[in-house]
PDB file of N, CA and C in Angstrom:
ATOM      1  N   MET A  22       8.937  -4.002 -18.833  1.00 81.00           N
ATOM      2  CA  MET A  22       8.635  -4.883 -17.755  1.00 81.00           C
ATOM      3  C   MET A  22       9.828  -4.894 -16.819  1.00 81.00           C
ATOM      4  N   GLN A  23       9.524  -5.050 -15.529  1.00 84.00           N
ATOM      5  CA  GLN A  23      10.559  -5.063 -14.508  1.00 84.00           C
ATOM      6  C   GLN A  23      10.226  -6.148 -13.497  1.00 84.00           C
ATOM      7  N   PHE A  24      11.217  -6.915 -13.107  1.00 83.00           N
ATOM      8  CA  PHE A  24      11.042  -7.906 -12.059  1.00 83.00           C
ATOM      9  C   PHE A  24      11.672  -7.363 -10.791  1.00 83.00           C
ATOM     10  N   LEU A  25      10.966  -7.518  -9.675  1.00 76.00           N
ATOM     11  CA  LEU A  25      11.501  -7.055  -8.414  1.00 76.00           C
ATOM     12  C   LEU A  25      11.000  -7.929  -7.287  1.00 76.00           C
ATOM     13  N   THR A  26      11.680  -7.854  -6.186  1.00 79.00           N
ATOM     14  CA  THR A  26      11.266  -8.574  -4.987  1.00 79.00           C
ATOM     15  C   THR A  26      10.544  -7.590  -4.086  1.00 79.00           C
ATOM     16  N   VAL A  27       9.387  -8.000  -3.590  1.00 75.00           N
ATOM     17  CA  VAL A  27       8.584  -7.143  -2.728  1.00 75.00           C
ATOM     18  C   VAL A  27       8.433  -7.831  -1.380  1.00 75.00           C
ATOM     19  N   GLU A  28       8.764  -7.124  -0.323  1.00 78.00           N
ATOM     20  CA  GLU A  28       8.541  -7.638   1.028  1.00 78.00           C
ATOM     21  C   GLU A  28       7.168  -7.141   1.449  1.00 78.00           C
ATOM     22  N   GLU A  29       6.211  -8.040   1.455  1.00 82.00           N
ATOM     23  CA  GLU A  29       4.818  -7.641   1.666  1.00 82.00           C
ATOM     24  C   GLU A  29       4.534  -7.116   3.065  1.00 82.00           C
ATOM     25  N   GLY A  30       4.944  -7.832   4.075  1.00 89.00           N
ATOM     26  CA  GLY A  30       4.501  -7.471   5.407  1.00 89.00           C
ATOM     27  C   GLY A  30       3.018  -7.793   5.538  1.00 89.00           C
ATOM     28  N   LEU A  31       2.380  -7.181   6.507  1.00 95.00           N
ATOM     29  CA  LEU A  31       0.966  -7.420   6.769  1.00 95.00           C
ATOM     30  C   LEU A  31       0.117  -6.770   5.675  1.00 95.00           C
ATOM     31  N   CYS A  32      -0.801  -7.541   5.092  1.00 96.00           N
ATOM     32  CA  CYS A  32      -1.641  -7.047   3.992  1.00 96.00           C
ATOM     33  C   CYS A  32      -3.073  -7.535   4.141  1.00 96.00           C
ATOM     34  N   VAL A  33      -3.961  -6.848   3.461  1.00 97.00           N
ATOM     35  CA  VAL A  33      -5.318  -7.327   3.251  1.00 97.00           C
ATOM     36  C   VAL A  33      -5.471  -7.489   1.743  1.00 97.00           C
ATOM     37  N   GLN A  34      -6.159  -8.554   1.345  1.00 97.00           N
ATOM     38  CA  GLN A  34      -6.399  -8.736  -0.083  1.00 97.00           C
ATOM     39  C   GLN A  34      -7.795  -9.287  -0.299  1.00 97.00           C
ATOM     40  N   MET A  35      -8.316  -9.018  -1.481  1.00 98.00           N
ATOM     41  CA  MET A  35      -9.650  -9.492  -1.833  1.00 98.00           C
ATOM     42  C   MET A  35      -9.695  -9.746  -3.331  1.00 98.00           C
ATOM     43  N   MET A  36     -10.430 -10.773  -3.697  1.00 98.00           N
ATOM     44  CA  MET A  36     -10.655 -11.067  -5.113  1.00 98.00           C
ATOM     45  C   MET A  36     -11.729 -10.122  -5.642  1.00 98.00           C
ATOM     46  N   HIS A  37     -11.402  -9.416  -6.702  1.00 98.00           N
ATOM     47  CA  HIS A  37     -12.376  -8.575  -7.391  1.00 98.00           C
ATOM     48  C   HIS A  37     -12.810  -9.318  -8.646  1.00 98.00           C
ATOM     49  N   LEU A  38     -14.103  -9.453  -8.825  1.00 98.00           N
ATOM     50  CA  LEU A  38     -14.654 -10.085 -10.019  1.00 98.00           C
ATOM     51  C   LEU A  38     -15.412  -9.021 -10.798  1.00 98.00           C
ATOM     52  N   GLY A  39     -14.943  -8.737 -12.002  1.00 98.00           N
ATOM     53  CA  GLY A  39     -15.623  -7.751 -12.829  1.00 98.00           C
ATOM     54  C   GLY A  39     -14.649  -6.778 -13.458  1.00 98.00           C
ATOM     55  N   PRO A  40     -15.199  -5.741 -14.103  1.00 97.00           N
ATOM     56  CA  PRO A  40     -14.348  -4.773 -14.797  1.00 97.00           C
ATOM     57  C   PRO A  40     -13.545  -3.916 -13.820  1.00 97.00           C
ATOM     58  N   PHE A  41     -12.440  -3.391 -14.334  1.00 96.00           N
ATOM     59  CA  PHE A  41     -11.553  -2.593 -13.495  1.00 96.00           C
ATOM     60  C   PHE A  41     -12.242  -1.353 -12.939  1.00 96.00           C
ATOM     61  N   ASP A  42     -13.158  -0.761 -13.689  1.00 96.00           N
ATOM     62  CA  ASP A  42     -13.791   0.471 -13.212  1.00 96.00           C
ATOM     63  C   ASP A  42     -14.744   0.241 -12.040  1.00 96.00           C
ATOM     64  N   GLU A  43     -14.978  -1.022 -11.662  1.00 97.00           N
ATOM     65  CA  GLU A  43     -15.796  -1.328 -10.486  1.00 97.00           C
ATOM     66  C   GLU A  43     -14.946  -1.692  -9.270  1.00 97.00           C
ATOM     67  N   GLU A  44     -13.625  -1.596  -9.402  1.00 97.00           N
ATOM     68  CA  GLU A  44     -12.743  -1.924  -8.280  1.00 97.00           C
ATOM     69  C   GLU A  44     -12.968  -1.045  -7.048  1.00 97.00           C
ATOM     70  N   PRO A  45     -13.325   0.242  -7.178  1.00 97.00           N
ATOM     71  CA  PRO A  45     -13.520   1.050  -5.974  1.00 97.00           C
ATOM     72  C   PRO A  45     -14.523   0.448  -4.982  1.00 97.00           C
ATOM     73  N   ALA A  46     -15.543  -0.239  -5.450  1.00 98.00           N
ATOM     74  CA  ALA A  46     -16.503  -0.876  -4.539  1.00 98.00           C
ATOM     75  C   ALA A  46     -15.831  -1.994  -3.744  1.00 98.00           C
ATOM     76  N   THR A  47     -14.935  -2.738  -4.373  1.00 98.00           N
ATOM     77  CA  THR A  47     -14.202  -3.799  -3.679  1.00 98.00           C
ATOM     78  C   THR A  47     -13.239  -3.192  -2.670  1.00 98.00           C
ATOM     79  N   VAL A  48     -12.575  -2.116  -3.053  1.00 97.00           N
ATOM     80  CA  VAL A  48     -11.666  -1.429  -2.126  1.00 97.00           C
ATOM     81  C   VAL A  48     -12.446  -0.904  -0.923  1.00 97.00           C
ATOM     82  N   ALA A  49     -13.649  -0.399  -1.127  1.00 97.00           N
ATOM     83  CA  ALA A  49     -14.479   0.083  -0.016  1.00 97.00           C
ATOM     84  C   ALA A  49     -14.805  -1.058   0.945  1.00 97.00           C
ATOM     85  N   ARG A  50     -15.069  -2.247   0.419  1.00 97.00           N
ATOM     86  CA  ARG A  50     -15.326  -3.418   1.280  1.00 97.00           C
ATOM     87  C   ARG A  50     -14.082  -3.770   2.082  1.00 97.00           C
ATOM     88  N   MET A  51     -12.918  -3.687   1.445  1.00 97.00           N
ATOM     89  CA  MET A  51     -11.665  -3.950   2.148  1.00 97.00           C
ATOM     90  C   MET A  51     -11.474  -2.935   3.278  1.00 97.00           C
ATOM     91  N   ASP A  52     -11.741  -1.667   2.999  1.00 96.00           N
ATOM     92  CA  ASP A  52     -11.589  -0.620   4.009  1.00 96.00           C
ATOM     93  C   ASP A  52     -12.543  -0.826   5.181  1.00 96.00           C
ATOM     94  N   ARG A  53     -13.780  -1.247   4.905  1.00 97.00           N
ATOM     95  CA  ARG A  53     -14.728  -1.537   5.992  1.00 97.00           C
ATOM     96  C   ARG A  53     -14.214  -2.681   6.856  1.00 97.00           C
ATOM     97  N   TYR A  54     -13.690  -3.721   6.211  1.00 97.00           N
ATOM     98  CA  TYR A  54     -13.130  -4.857   6.949  1.00 97.00           C
ATOM     99  C   TYR A  54     -12.008  -4.383   7.876  1.00 97.00           C
ATOM    100  N   LEU A  55     -11.126  -3.552   7.357  1.00 97.00           N
ATOM    101  CA  LEU A  55     -10.019  -3.042   8.172  1.00 97.00           C
ATOM    102  C   LEU A  55     -10.544  -2.286   9.382  1.00 97.00           C
ATOM    103  N   ALA A  56     -11.467  -1.364   9.164  1.00 95.00           N
ATOM    104  CA  ALA A  56     -12.009  -0.551  10.254  1.00 95.00           C
ATOM    105  C   ALA A  56     -12.695  -1.411  11.307  1.00 95.00           C
ATOM    106  N   GLU A  57     -13.406  -2.441  10.874  1.00 95.00           N
ATOM    107  CA  GLU A  57     -14.128  -3.312  11.801  1.00 95.00           C
ATOM    108  C   GLU A  57     -13.206  -4.241  12.582  1.00 95.00           C
ATOM    109  N   ASN A  58     -11.964  -4.394  12.123  1.00 96.00           N
ATOM    110  CA  ASN A  58     -11.059  -5.355  12.746  1.00 96.00           C
ATOM    111  C   ASN A  58      -9.789  -4.724  13.315  1.00 96.00           C
ATOM    112  N   GLY A  59      -9.788  -3.397  13.470  1.00 96.00           N
ATOM    113  CA  GLY A  59      -8.684  -2.719  14.135  1.00 96.00           C
ATOM    114  C   GLY A  59      -7.440  -2.496  13.296  1.00 96.00           C
ATOM    115  N   TYR A  60      -7.611  -2.367  11.980  1.00 97.00           N
ATOM    116  CA  TYR A  60      -6.479  -2.118  11.087  1.00 97.00           C
ATOM    117  C   TYR A  60      -6.742  -0.875  10.254  1.00 97.00           C
ATOM    118  N   GLU A  61      -5.682  -0.394   9.610  1.00 96.00           N
ATOM    119  CA  GLU A  61      -5.807   0.716   8.676  1.00 96.00           C
ATOM    120  C   GLU A  61      -4.797   0.529   7.555  1.00 96.00           C
ATOM    121  N   ASN A  62      -5.045   1.206   6.439  1.00 95.00           N
ATOM    122  CA  ASN A  62      -4.114   1.137   5.314  1.00 95.00           C
ATOM    123  C   ASN A  62      -2.762   1.688   5.723  1.00 95.00           C
ATOM    124  N   ASP A  63      -1.719   1.104   5.164  1.00 94.00           N
ATOM    125  CA  ASP A  63      -0.347   1.538   5.440  1.00 94.00           C
ATOM    126  C   ASP A  63       0.383   1.756   4.118  1.00 94.00           C
ATOM    127  N   MET A  64      -0.257   2.500   3.227  1.00 92.00           N
ATOM    128  CA  MET A  64       0.367   2.742   1.926  1.00 92.00           C
ATOM    129  C   MET A  64       1.372   3.882   2.049  1.00 92.00           C
ATOM    130  N   THR A  65       2.570   3.606   1.591  1.00 90.00           N
ATOM    131  CA  THR A  65       3.670   4.566   1.592  1.00 90.00           C
ATOM    132  C   THR A  65       4.362   4.448   0.235  1.00 90.00           C
ATOM    133  N   PRO A  66       5.345   5.295  -0.037  1.00 88.00           N
ATOM    134  CA  PRO A  66       6.064   5.135  -1.312  1.00 88.00           C
ATOM    135  C   PRO A  66       6.703   3.754  -1.480  1.00 88.00           C
ATOM    136  N   LYS A  67       6.984   3.073  -0.371  1.00 85.00           N
ATOM    137  CA  LYS A  67       7.588   1.739  -0.465  1.00 85.00           C
ATOM    138  C   LYS A  67       6.575   0.612  -0.293  1.00 85.00           C
ATOM    139  N   ARG A  68       5.374   0.928   0.163  1.00 89.00           N
ATOM    140  CA  ARG A  68       4.332  -0.092   0.362  1.00 89.00           C
ATOM    141  C   ARG A  68       3.086   0.392  -0.372  1.00 89.00           C
ATOM    142  N   LEU A  69       2.853  -0.155  -1.540  1.00 88.00           N
ATOM    143  CA  LEU A  69       1.809   0.352  -2.427  1.00 88.00           C
ATOM    144  C   LEU A  69       0.690  -0.655  -2.658  1.00 88.00           C
ATOM    145  N   HIS A  70      -0.449  -0.141  -3.092  1.00 92.00           N
ATOM    146  CA  HIS A  70      -1.542  -0.965  -3.614  1.00 92.00           C
ATOM    147  C   HIS A  70      -0.997  -1.720  -4.818  1.00 92.00           C
ATOM    148  N   HIS A  71      -1.334  -2.997  -4.919  1.00 91.00           N
ATOM    149  CA  HIS A  71      -1.021  -3.666  -6.175  1.00 91.00           C
ATOM    150  C   HIS A  71      -2.084  -4.690  -6.516  1.00 91.00           C
ATOM    151  N   GLU A  72      -2.045  -5.110  -7.756  1.00 95.00           N
ATOM    152  CA  GLU A  72      -3.067  -5.997  -8.301  1.00 95.00           C
ATOM    153  C   GLU A  72      -2.400  -7.198  -8.946  1.00 95.00           C
ATOM    154  N   ILE A  73      -3.048  -8.337  -8.798  1.00 94.00           N
ATOM    155  CA  ILE A  73      -2.586  -9.570  -9.432  1.00 94.00           C
ATOM    156  C   ILE A  73      -3.684  -9.982 -10.404  1.00 94.00           C
ATOM    157  N   TYR A  74      -3.365  -9.980 -11.679  1.00 96.00           N
ATOM    158  CA  TYR A  74      -4.349 -10.274 -12.719  1.00 96.00           C
ATOM    159  C   TYR A  74      -4.377 -11.772 -12.982  1.00 96.00           C
ATOM    160  N   LEU A  75      -5.517 -12.381 -12.725  1.00 97.00           N
ATOM    161  CA  LEU A  75      -5.666 -13.821 -12.906  1.00 97.00           C
ATOM    162  C   LEU A  75      -6.305 -14.171 -14.243  1.00 97.00           C
ATOM    163  N   SER A  76      -6.865 -13.201 -14.907  1.00 97.00           N
ATOM    164  CA  SER A  76      -7.556 -13.437 -16.180  1.00 97.00           C
ATOM    165  C   SER A  76      -6.752 -12.861 -17.338  1.00 97.00           C
ATOM    166  N   ASP A  77      -6.824 -13.537 -18.465  1.00 96.00           N
ATOM    167  CA  ASP A  77      -6.203 -13.050 -19.694  1.00 96.00           C
ATOM    168  C   ASP A  77      -7.144 -12.013 -20.310  1.00 96.00           C
ATOM    169  N   LEU A  78      -6.724 -10.765 -20.308  1.00 92.00           N
ATOM    170  CA  LEU A  78      -7.581  -9.682 -20.788  1.00 92.00           C
ATOM    171  C   LEU A  78      -7.975  -9.835 -22.248  1.00 92.00           C
ATOM    172  N   ARG A  79      -7.208 -10.588 -22.997  1.00 95.00           N
ATOM    173  CA  ARG A  79      -7.518 -10.798 -24.415  1.00 95.00           C
ATOM    174  C   ARG A  79      -8.629 -11.822 -24.606  1.00 95.00           C
ATOM    175  N   LYS A  80      -8.882 -12.649 -23.583  1.00 97.00           N
ATOM    176  CA  LYS A  80      -9.827 -13.761 -23.740  1.00 97.00           C
ATOM    177  C   LYS A  80     -11.048 -13.686 -22.832  1.00 97.00           C
ATOM    178  N   VAL A  81     -10.978 -12.901 -21.780  1.00 97.00           N
ATOM    179  CA  VAL A  81     -12.045 -12.890 -20.772  1.00 97.00           C
ATOM    180  C   VAL A  81     -12.811 -11.568 -20.846  1.00 97.00           C
ATOM    181  N   GLU A  82     -14.126 -11.669 -20.879  1.00 97.00           N
ATOM    182  CA  GLU A  82     -14.980 -10.482 -20.889  1.00 97.00           C
ATOM    183  C   GLU A  82     -14.777  -9.693 -19.595  1.00 97.00           C
ATOM    184  N   PRO A  83     -14.896  -8.368 -19.638  1.00 97.00           N
ATOM    185  CA  PRO A  83     -14.694  -7.560 -18.435  1.00 97.00           C
ATOM    186  C   PRO A  83     -15.515  -8.015 -17.231  1.00 97.00           C
ATOM    187  N   ALA A  84     -16.743  -8.424 -17.437  1.00 97.00           N
ATOM    188  CA  ALA A  84     -17.596  -8.842 -16.320  1.00 97.00           C
ATOM    189  C   ALA A  84     -17.080 -10.096 -15.621  1.00 97.00           C
ATOM    190  N   ASN A  85     -16.225 -10.861 -16.280  1.00 98.00           N
ATOM    191  CA  ASN A  85     -15.724 -12.121 -15.716  1.00 98.00           C
ATOM    192  C   ASN A  85     -14.256 -12.064 -15.297  1.00 98.00           C
ATOM    193  N   ARG A  86     -13.644 -10.902 -15.372  1.00 98.00           N
ATOM    194  CA  ARG A  86     -12.227 -10.785 -15.008  1.00 98.00           C
ATOM    195  C   ARG A  86     -12.026 -10.975 -13.509  1.00 98.00           C
ATOM    196  N   LYS A  87     -10.942 -11.664 -13.175  1.00 98.00           N
ATOM    197  CA  LYS A  87     -10.575 -11.890 -11.776  1.00 98.00           C
ATOM    198  C   LYS A  87      -9.262 -11.166 -11.494  1.00 98.00           C
ATOM    199  N   THR A  88      -9.302 -10.329 -10.455  1.00 98.00           N
ATOM    200  CA  THR A  88      -8.133  -9.553 -10.064  1.00 98.00           C
ATOM    201  C   THR A  88      -8.015  -9.585  -8.547  1.00 98.00           C
ATOM    202  N   VAL A  89      -6.847  -9.937  -8.036  1.00 98.00           N
ATOM    203  CA  VAL A  89      -6.603  -9.861  -6.597  1.00 98.00           C
ATOM    204  C   VAL A  89      -6.120  -8.446  -6.295  1.00 98.00           C
ATOM    205  N   LEU A  90      -6.826  -7.762  -5.399  1.00 98.00           N
ATOM    206  CA  LEU A  90      -6.425  -6.432  -4.945  1.00 98.00           C
ATOM    207  C   LEU A  90      -5.730  -6.598  -3.602  1.00 98.00           C
ATOM    208  N   ARG A  91      -4.589  -5.971  -3.431  1.00 96.00           N
ATOM    209  CA  ARG A  91      -3.821  -6.137  -2.186  1.00 96.00           C
ATOM    210  C   ARG A  91      -3.338  -4.778  -1.695  1.00 96.00           C
ATOM    211  N   HIS A  92      -3.565  -4.531  -0.389  1.00 96.00           N
ATOM    212  CA  HIS A  92      -3.120  -3.293   0.248  1.00 96.00           C
ATOM    213  C   HIS A  92      -2.294  -3.624   1.482  1.00 96.00           C
ATOM    214  N   PRO A  93      -1.206  -2.896   1.707  1.00 96.00           N
ATOM    215  CA  PRO A  93      -0.470  -3.043   2.953  1.00 96.00           C
ATOM    216  C   PRO A  93      -1.290  -2.432   4.095  1.00 96.00           C
ATOM    217  N   ILE A  94      -1.211  -3.048   5.257  1.00 97.00           N
ATOM    218  CA  ILE A  94      -1.981  -2.559   6.405  1.00 97.00           C
ATOM    219  C   ILE A  94      -1.116  -2.550   7.660  1.00 97.00           C
ATOM    220  N   LYS A  95      -1.639  -1.895   8.696  1.00 96.00           N
ATOM    221  CA  LYS A  95      -1.009  -1.898  10.017  1.00 96.00           C
ATOM    222  C   LYS A  95      -2.117  -1.841  11.054  1.00 96.00           C
ATOM    223  N   THR A  96      -1.758  -2.158  12.282  1.00 96.00           N
ATOM    224  CA  THR A  96      -2.720  -2.053  13.372  1.00 96.00           C
ATOM    225  C   THR A  96      -3.105  -0.589  13.526  1.00 96.00           C
ATOM    226  N   CYS A  97      -4.373  -0.345  13.681  1.00 91.00           N
ATOM    227  CA  CYS A  97      -4.883   1.014  13.795  1.00 91.00           C
ATOM    228  C   CYS A  97      -4.498   1.607  15.146  1.00 91.00           C
ATOM    229  N   ALA A  98      -3.992   2.836  15.147  1.00 83.00           N
ATOM    230  CA  ALA A  98      -3.668   3.518  16.397  1.00 83.00           C
ATOM    231  C   ALA A  98      -4.919   3.653  17.256  1.00 83.00           C
ATOM    232  N   CYS A  99      -6.073   3.811  16.633  1.00 76.00           N
ATOM    233  CA  CYS A  99      -7.325   3.924  17.385  1.00 76.00           C
ATOM    234  C   CYS A  99      -7.638   2.617  18.100  1.00 76.00           C
ATOM    235  N   SER A 100      -7.187   1.499  17.559  1.00 64.00           N
ATOM    236  CA  SER A 100      -7.398   0.201  18.195  1.00 64.00           C
ATOM    237  C   SER A 100      -6.606   0.110  19.489  1.00 64.00           C
ATOM    238  N   ALA A 101      -5.373   0.591  19.491  1.00 56.00           N
ATOM    239  CA  ALA A 101      -4.547   0.574  20.696  1.00 56.00           C
ATOM    240  C   ALA A 101      -5.138   1.493  21.755  1.00 56.00           C
ATOM    241  N   ALA A 102      -5.635   2.657  21.346  1.00 52.00           N
ATOM    242  CA  ALA A 102      -6.247   3.591  22.288  1.00 52.00           C
ATOM    243  C   ALA A 102      -7.502   2.993  22.901  1.00 52.00           C
ATOM    244  N   ALA A 103      -8.287   2.276  22.109  1.00 54.00           N
ATOM    245  CA  ALA A 103      -9.510   1.649  22.616  1.00 54.00           C
ATOM    246  C   ALA A 103      -9.180   0.591  23.657  1.00 54.00           C
ATOM    247  N   LYS A 104      -8.103  -0.161  23.443  1.00 57.00           N
ATOM    248  CA  LYS A 104      -7.713  -1.193  24.403  1.00 57.00           C
ATOM    249  C   LYS A 104      -7.281  -0.579  25.725  1.00 57.00           C
ATOM    250  N   GLN A 105      -6.647   0.593  25.702  1.00 52.00           N
ATOM    251  CA  GLN A 105      -6.181   1.238  26.923  1.00 52.00           C
ATOM    252  C   GLN A 105      -7.337   1.740  27.766  1.00 52.00           C
ATOM    253  N   THR A 106      -8.466   2.077  27.157  1.00 46.00           N
ATOM    254  CA  THR A 106      -9.605   2.600  27.906  1.00 46.00           C
ATOM    255  C   THR A 106     -10.474   1.500  28.490  1.00 46.00           C
ATOM    256  N   GLN A 107     -10.195   0.255  28.134  1.00 47.00           N
ATOM    257  CA  GLN A 107     -11.024  -0.850  28.638  1.00 47.00           C
ATOM    258  C   GLN A 107     -10.556  -1.301  29.998  1.00 47.00           C
TER     259      GLN A 107
END
């Protein structure tokens, strides 16, 4: 285990309810939200996807697990270009 300080910056996050193998559907919803609102993922070696586990895996069935999914984001370059053409 390692403790570290993370400077989040701008992020999008969503609560995922269910087993870990169904997380891609939640990530797809996050990506749609970003695209619809002028943002894009900004994952780099220093800004990574991470998860916050709210459920005790020893006590909670997979279907009831709660996990916060968090991705770093930035304003989409396509959003700036769209504003210039208006």
